[in-house]
Amino acid sequence: MSDLDCAIRVTLGERFSLRARLCLPGEGVTAIVGGSGGGKTTLLRALAGLEPDVVGSIALGGEVWLDTVQKINVPPQKRNIGVVFQNYALFPHMTVSQNVAFGISDKNPQNMSEYLQSFDLSDLAHERPASLSGGQRQRVALARALATNPELLLLDEPFSAVDVPLRAKLRDELWRAIRHRGVPTLLITHDISDVRLLADWVVVLDEGRVIRSGPTNLVLSRPRSQRAARILGWDNLLPVEAVQSSTASGDWGTLDLYRPGPDGTVCLGILPDRISVVSKPGRNTLPATLEGISRVAGGIELNCRLHDGTRLLILQSIDTAIPMIGSIMVHLPKKSLHCLGDALPLRDPDHKTVPLAINSLFSPANQEAA
Amino acid sequence: MLWPPVILSLKLATATTAILLILCWPLAWWLATTRSRFKPAVAAITALPLVLPPSVLGFYLLLLFAPKGPIGGVWNALTGEGGLAFTFIGLLIASCIYSLPFVVQPIQAALENLDRQQVEAAWTLGASRWRTLWHVILPQIRPGLISAIVLGFVHTLGEFGVVLMVGGNIPGQTQVISIAIYEQVEVMDYDAAHILSALLTLSAFVVLAMVYAFLGQSGTSAGFRSVKT
């Protein structure tokens, strides 16, 4: 499969602009993750051809969808994409089978019947969207989007309209449907669970800029910047005041680093499951106050606070002894401590080079960020 | 001679509704979708006939349609038939202006209620703009469209002030039902006035009852209550 190359600028009023340079793999699932107002949906709409004021270039493989220099702008009808909108956007006056068949030129009833069967929609073929549950609507929207054999599937927060218990089931159905058909997929989400469970590649968007991209495991374990870490659900961020050789210090104390900390480090990040409670002070231990204990998926969560007030979450396995509420000592292994810059990645070895059609779109700072 | 005013009124109402449907569609679409800073001004101009006394509107139109007026003068230069005042064409243009908000606003309200993402979903499924209009938009704004047709038609049928100012009272040319009723009352022919008044009241009631029944069945009143009369 060919890659999706995109170098675009979208300005929405005076307050927001999206500037994104991306080269995404043309297979598997890519998650676009970011906070609300970060530009995720704008990026999806620009790729789909639904955003009117887009400047730059977009190409899937050798096929150019947008090139404002060459005055090429392929309309959404010709881009051969499938889109599942946030509210599904099913046609309320049509039945399920009419919705699914809307984009198909060949409406052979036999094929349609088999197709609906593959999405477990046969019994609902003559129902209208108003009588369907949230999960059934999502299945119809997905079936409709995939019915045209799209070259790219775009999913805009497909689980936001359903409650938490249903999410896991829908996520599983979605995963099977897109893997079975092998269609490259772009998933817009703000839920890190979606990223962890569905995506092969992840792009982090913040205030209209790409601040991190790469394979999911790498990006989730090494966010490289404080802002990316926050978006990726890193709860433990220790503000750093000074980095000297292989130590970092802040109001919370001093910790040894595995490697010398780079210039520009503003905080240390550590995942909750890498921290342990120890009985005695030692190298890379800090005093803390255990304020709360809760049971979560995957173990026990200890809600702590360092003596400067910095919050620290610890995830420990169920079979580990649970400490008493009050003063404890925590160990932060130096190999698990990540030095994070403010917004820009300190260094991004997995960064892919993007052939740019319009270099003038981006200031040098933005090019570095992207 | 009761029938000529009835036929003229039906002819005027049908022509006005047909013209307004064609003209109002792009205007309603623009008003429903635009973020332009000119939208309030255009919306206000569109709604002006709702609040202006018919005699005021009629007076200005009379000036515009006069043989030496800006519009009547152009018409005279093109056709050599004098101005547009006291002609059926003048009456038709005046009716279109007077009934404009009654057609625009129900369509605009229905389009505003339409989920924009459904239109975009149709595009991403390969549907042309024409197919999207025909299969996605029109079926969903049907109640608003019917409201617009009925309101435009019935309102034109019952108009008086503007018609009197612009068209006067020329039998067979500009004497519509409402003017005929007025004249019959003036000459004390109450029987004829009764017949025409009853006819107008009954037809308006039947049409409105049918529309309300339809809107009740389709579970919506989109647009029908949006006209600020």
PDB file of N, CA and C in Angstrom, chain A residues 45 48 50 76-77 81 83 85-87 89-94 99 102-103 107 144-145 148, chain B residues 35 115-129 131-132 135-137 139-140:
ATOM      1  N   ARG A  45     -11.366  16.302   7.974  1.00  0.00           N
ATOM      2  CA  ARG A  45     -12.222  16.935   6.967  1.00  0.00           C
ATOM      3  C   ARG A  45     -11.403  17.426   5.778  1.00  0.00           C
ATOM      4  N   ALA A  48     -10.652  14.493   3.672  1.00  0.00           N
ATOM      5  CA  ALA A  48     -11.860  14.023   2.960  1.00  0.00           C
ATOM      6  C   ALA A  48     -12.302  14.984   1.867  1.00  0.00           C
ATOM      7  N   LEU A  50     -13.667  17.944   2.578  1.00  0.00           N
ATOM      8  CA  LEU A  50     -14.877  18.614   3.074  1.00  0.00           C
ATOM      9  C   LEU A  50     -14.591  19.996   3.633  1.00  0.00           C
ATOM     10  N   PRO A  76     -14.763  15.506  -2.801  1.00  0.00           N
ATOM     11  CA  PRO A  76     -14.906  14.314  -1.945  1.00  0.00           C
ATOM     12  C   PRO A  76     -15.510  13.124  -2.683  1.00  0.00           C
ATOM     13  N   GLN A  77     -16.359  13.417  -3.663  1.00  0.00           N
ATOM     14  CA  GLN A  77     -17.016  12.331  -4.417  1.00  0.00           C
ATOM     15  C   GLN A  77     -16.016  11.449  -5.171  1.00  0.00           C
ATOM     16  N   ILE A  81     -13.030   7.568  -0.605  1.00  0.00           N
ATOM     17  CA  ILE A  81     -12.785   7.414   0.820  1.00  0.00           C
ATOM     18  C   ILE A  81     -14.060   6.938   1.499  1.00  0.00           C
ATOM     19  N   VAL A  83     -16.018   7.446   5.176  1.00  0.00           N
ATOM     20  CA  VAL A  83     -15.975   8.268   6.393  1.00  0.00           C
ATOM     21  C   VAL A  83     -17.065   7.801   7.359  1.00  0.00           C
ATOM     22  N   PHE A  85     -18.726   9.340  10.473  1.00  0.00           N
ATOM     23  CA  PHE A  85     -18.784  10.600  11.195  1.00  0.00           C
ATOM     24  C   PHE A  85     -19.074  10.351  12.678  1.00  0.00           C
ATOM     25  N   GLN A  86     -18.791  11.384  13.463  1.00  0.00           N
ATOM     26  CA  GLN A  86     -18.933  11.276  14.918  1.00  0.00           C
ATOM     27  C   GLN A  86     -20.360  10.880  15.319  1.00  0.00           C
ATOM     28  N   ASN A  87     -21.351  11.479  14.641  1.00  0.00           N
ATOM     29  CA  ASN A  87     -22.743  11.133  14.974  1.00  0.00           C
ATOM     30  C   ASN A  87     -23.307  10.132  13.954  1.00  0.00           C
ATOM     31  N   ALA A  89     -24.145  10.152  11.009  1.00  0.00           N
ATOM     32  CA  ALA A  89     -24.765  10.799   9.848  1.00  0.00           C
ATOM     33  C   ALA A  89     -25.507   9.806   8.953  1.00  0.00           C
ATOM     34  N   LEU A  90     -26.267   8.911   9.568  1.00  0.00           N
ATOM     35  CA  LEU A  90     -27.087   7.985   8.773  1.00  0.00           C
ATOM     36  C   LEU A  90     -28.268   8.764   8.198  1.00  0.00           C
ATOM     37  N   PHE A  91     -28.755   8.315   7.041  1.00  0.00           N
ATOM     38  CA  PHE A  91     -29.894   8.997   6.425  1.00  0.00           C
ATOM     39  C   PHE A  91     -31.178   8.499   7.117  1.00  0.00           C
ATOM     40  N   PRO A  92     -31.862   9.359   7.864  1.00  0.00           N
ATOM     41  CA  PRO A  92     -32.973   8.880   8.707  1.00  0.00           C
ATOM     42  C   PRO A  92     -34.191   8.394   7.928  1.00  0.00           C
ATOM     43  N   HIS A  93     -34.328   8.869   6.654  1.00  0.00           N
ATOM     44  CA  HIS A  93     -35.509   8.489   5.876  1.00  0.00           C
ATOM     45  C   HIS A  93     -35.275   7.211   5.087  1.00  0.00           C
ATOM     46  N   MET A  94     -34.099   6.619   5.230  1.00  0.00           N
ATOM     47  CA  MET A  94     -33.803   5.380   4.499  1.00  0.00           C
ATOM     48  C   MET A  94     -33.663   4.224   5.485  1.00  0.00           C
ATOM     49  N   ASN A  99     -29.375   2.668   3.328  1.00  0.00           N
ATOM     50  CA  ASN A  99     -28.217   3.449   3.779  1.00  0.00           C
ATOM     51  C   ASN A  99     -26.927   2.809   3.280  1.00  0.00           C
ATOM     52  N   PHE A 102     -26.321   3.020  -0.478  1.00  0.00           N
ATOM     53  CA  PHE A 102     -26.326   4.360  -1.088  1.00  0.00           C
ATOM     54  C   PHE A 102     -25.109   4.622  -1.976  1.00  0.00           C
ATOM     55  N   GLY A 103     -23.952   4.147  -1.541  1.00  0.00           N
ATOM     56  CA  GLY A 103     -22.736   4.442  -2.309  1.00  0.00           C
ATOM     57  C   GLY A 103     -22.378   3.398  -3.335  1.00  0.00           C
ATOM     58  N   LYS A 107     -26.416  -2.682  -7.097  1.00  0.00           N
ATOM     59  CA  LYS A 107     -27.236  -2.975  -5.922  1.00  0.00           C
ATOM     60  C   LYS A 107     -27.858  -4.367  -6.020  1.00  0.00           C
ATOM     61  N   ARG A 144     -21.678   1.059   5.662  1.00  0.00           N
ATOM     62  CA  ARG A 144     -21.918   2.008   4.570  1.00  0.00           C
ATOM     63  C   ARG A 144     -20.607   2.583   4.047  1.00  0.00           C
ATOM     64  N   ALA A 145     -19.707   2.922   4.984  1.00  0.00           N
ATOM     65  CA  ALA A 145     -18.432   3.525   4.574  1.00  0.00           C
ATOM     66  C   ALA A 145     -17.542   2.525   3.835  1.00  0.00           C
ATOM     67  N   THR A 148     -18.143   0.879  -0.421  1.00  0.00           N
ATOM     68  CA  THR A 148     -17.630   1.382  -1.703  1.00  0.00           C
ATOM     69  C   THR A 148     -16.181   0.942  -1.944  1.00  0.00           C
TER      70      THR A 148
ATOM     71  N   ARG B  35     -21.717  31.889   6.628  1.00  0.00           N
ATOM     72  CA  ARG B  35     -21.181  32.543   7.827  1.00  0.00           C
ATOM     73  C   ARG B  35     -20.841  33.993   7.482  1.00  0.00           C
ATOM     74  N   ASP B 115     -29.121  17.865   9.157  1.00  0.00           N
ATOM     75  CA  ASP B 115     -27.770  17.563   9.618  1.00  0.00           C
ATOM     76  C   ASP B 115     -26.802  17.699   8.435  1.00  0.00           C
ATOM     77  N   ARG B 116     -25.945  18.695   8.545  1.00  0.00           N
ATOM     78  CA  ARG B 116     -25.000  18.992   7.454  1.00  0.00           C
ATOM     79  C   ARG B 116     -24.095  17.785   7.147  1.00  0.00           C
ATOM     80  N   GLN B 117     -23.819  16.995   8.179  1.00  0.00           N
ATOM     81  CA  GLN B 117     -22.932  15.837   7.984  1.00  0.00           C
ATOM     82  C   GLN B 117     -23.577  14.781   7.097  1.00  0.00           C
ATOM     83  N   GLN B 118     -24.917  14.767   7.040  1.00  0.00           N
ATOM     84  CA  GLN B 118     -25.563  13.808   6.138  1.00  0.00           C
ATOM     85  C   GLN B 118     -25.272  14.164   4.675  1.00  0.00           C
ATOM     86  N   VAL B 119     -25.253  15.452   4.413  1.00  0.00           N
ATOM     87  CA  VAL B 119     -24.921  15.906   3.055  1.00  0.00           C
ATOM     88  C   VAL B 119     -23.473  15.525   2.740  1.00  0.00           C
ATOM     89  N   GLU B 120     -22.593  15.773   3.694  1.00  0.00           N
ATOM     90  CA  GLU B 120     -21.179  15.442   3.479  1.00  0.00           C
ATOM     91  C   GLU B 120     -20.978  13.936   3.368  1.00  0.00           C
ATOM     92  N   ALA B 121     -21.749  13.179   4.162  1.00  0.00           N
ATOM     93  CA  ALA B 121     -21.656  11.714   4.077  1.00  0.00           C
ATOM     94  C   ALA B 121     -22.029  11.249   2.663  1.00  0.00           C
ATOM     95  N   ALA B 122     -23.070  11.858   2.110  1.00  0.00           N
ATOM     96  CA  ALA B 122     -23.495  11.487   0.744  1.00  0.00           C
ATOM     97  C   ALA B 122     -22.379  11.788  -0.250  1.00  0.00           C
ATOM     98  N   TRP B 123     -21.715  12.929  -0.085  1.00  0.00           N
ATOM     99  CA  TRP B 123     -20.612  13.280  -1.003  1.00  0.00           C
ATOM    100  C   TRP B 123     -19.489  12.253  -0.907  1.00  0.00           C
ATOM    101  N   THR B 124     -19.128  11.896   0.346  1.00  0.00           N
ATOM    102  CA  THR B 124     -18.011  10.947   0.489  1.00  0.00           C
ATOM    103  C   THR B 124     -18.388   9.562  -0.045  1.00  0.00           C
ATOM    104  N   LEU B 125     -19.690   9.306  -0.174  1.00  0.00           N
ATOM    105  CA  LEU B 125     -20.125   8.032  -0.758  1.00  0.00           C
ATOM    106  C   LEU B 125     -20.224   8.121  -2.283  1.00  0.00           C
ATOM    107  N   GLY B 126     -19.759   9.219  -2.823  1.00  0.00           N
ATOM    108  CA  GLY B 126     -19.678   9.350  -4.276  1.00  0.00           C
ATOM    109  C   GLY B 126     -20.879  10.015  -4.921  1.00  0.00           C
ATOM    110  N   ALA B 127     -21.852  10.451  -4.110  1.00  0.00           N
ATOM    111  CA  ALA B 127     -23.072  11.039  -4.695  1.00  0.00           C
ATOM    112  C   ALA B 127     -22.795  12.447  -5.219  1.00  0.00           C
ATOM    113  N   SER B 128     -23.276  12.729  -6.408  1.00  0.00           N
ATOM    114  CA  SER B 128     -23.133  14.076  -6.968  1.00  0.00           C
ATOM    115  C   SER B 128     -24.006  15.044  -6.169  1.00  0.00           C
ATOM    116  N   ARG B 129     -23.795  16.338  -6.395  1.00  0.00           N
ATOM    117  CA  ARG B 129     -24.596  17.327  -5.674  1.00  0.00           C
ATOM    118  C   ARG B 129     -26.081  17.200  -6.036  1.00  0.00           C
ATOM    119  N   ARG B 131     -27.649  14.381  -7.002  1.00  0.00           N
ATOM    120  CA  ARG B 131     -28.188  13.176  -6.364  1.00  0.00           C
ATOM    121  C   ARG B 131     -28.369  13.402  -4.854  1.00  0.00           C
ATOM    122  N   THR B 132     -27.434  14.124  -4.267  1.00  0.00           N
ATOM    123  CA  THR B 132     -27.541  14.436  -2.834  1.00  0.00           C
ATOM    124  C   THR B 132     -28.787  15.279  -2.579  1.00  0.00           C
ATOM    125  N   HIS B 135     -31.951  12.864  -3.266  1.00  0.00           N
ATOM    126  CA  HIS B 135     -32.162  11.687  -2.411  1.00  0.00           C
ATOM    127  C   HIS B 135     -31.923  11.920  -0.919  1.00  0.00           C
ATOM    128  N   VAL B 136     -31.183  12.970  -0.580  1.00  0.00           N
ATOM    129  CA  VAL B 136     -30.871  13.187   0.844  1.00  0.00           C
ATOM    130  C   VAL B 136     -31.536  14.457   1.371  1.00  0.00           C
ATOM    131  N   ILE B 137     -31.405  15.549   0.622  1.00  0.00           N
ATOM    132  CA  ILE B 137     -31.901  16.824   1.153  1.00  0.00           C
ATOM    133  C   ILE B 137     -33.424  16.947   1.006  1.00  0.00           C
ATOM    134  N   PRO B 139     -35.999  14.839   0.462  1.00  0.00           N
ATOM    135  CA  PRO B 139     -36.900  14.016   1.277  1.00  0.00           C
ATOM    136  C   PRO B 139     -36.975  14.468   2.729  1.00  0.00           C
ATOM    137  N   GLN B 140     -35.876  15.049   3.216  1.00  0.00           N
ATOM    138  CA  GLN B 140     -35.861  15.430   4.633  1.00  0.00           C
ATOM    139  C   GLN B 140     -36.436  16.819   4.882  1.00  0.00           C
TER     140      GLN B 140
END
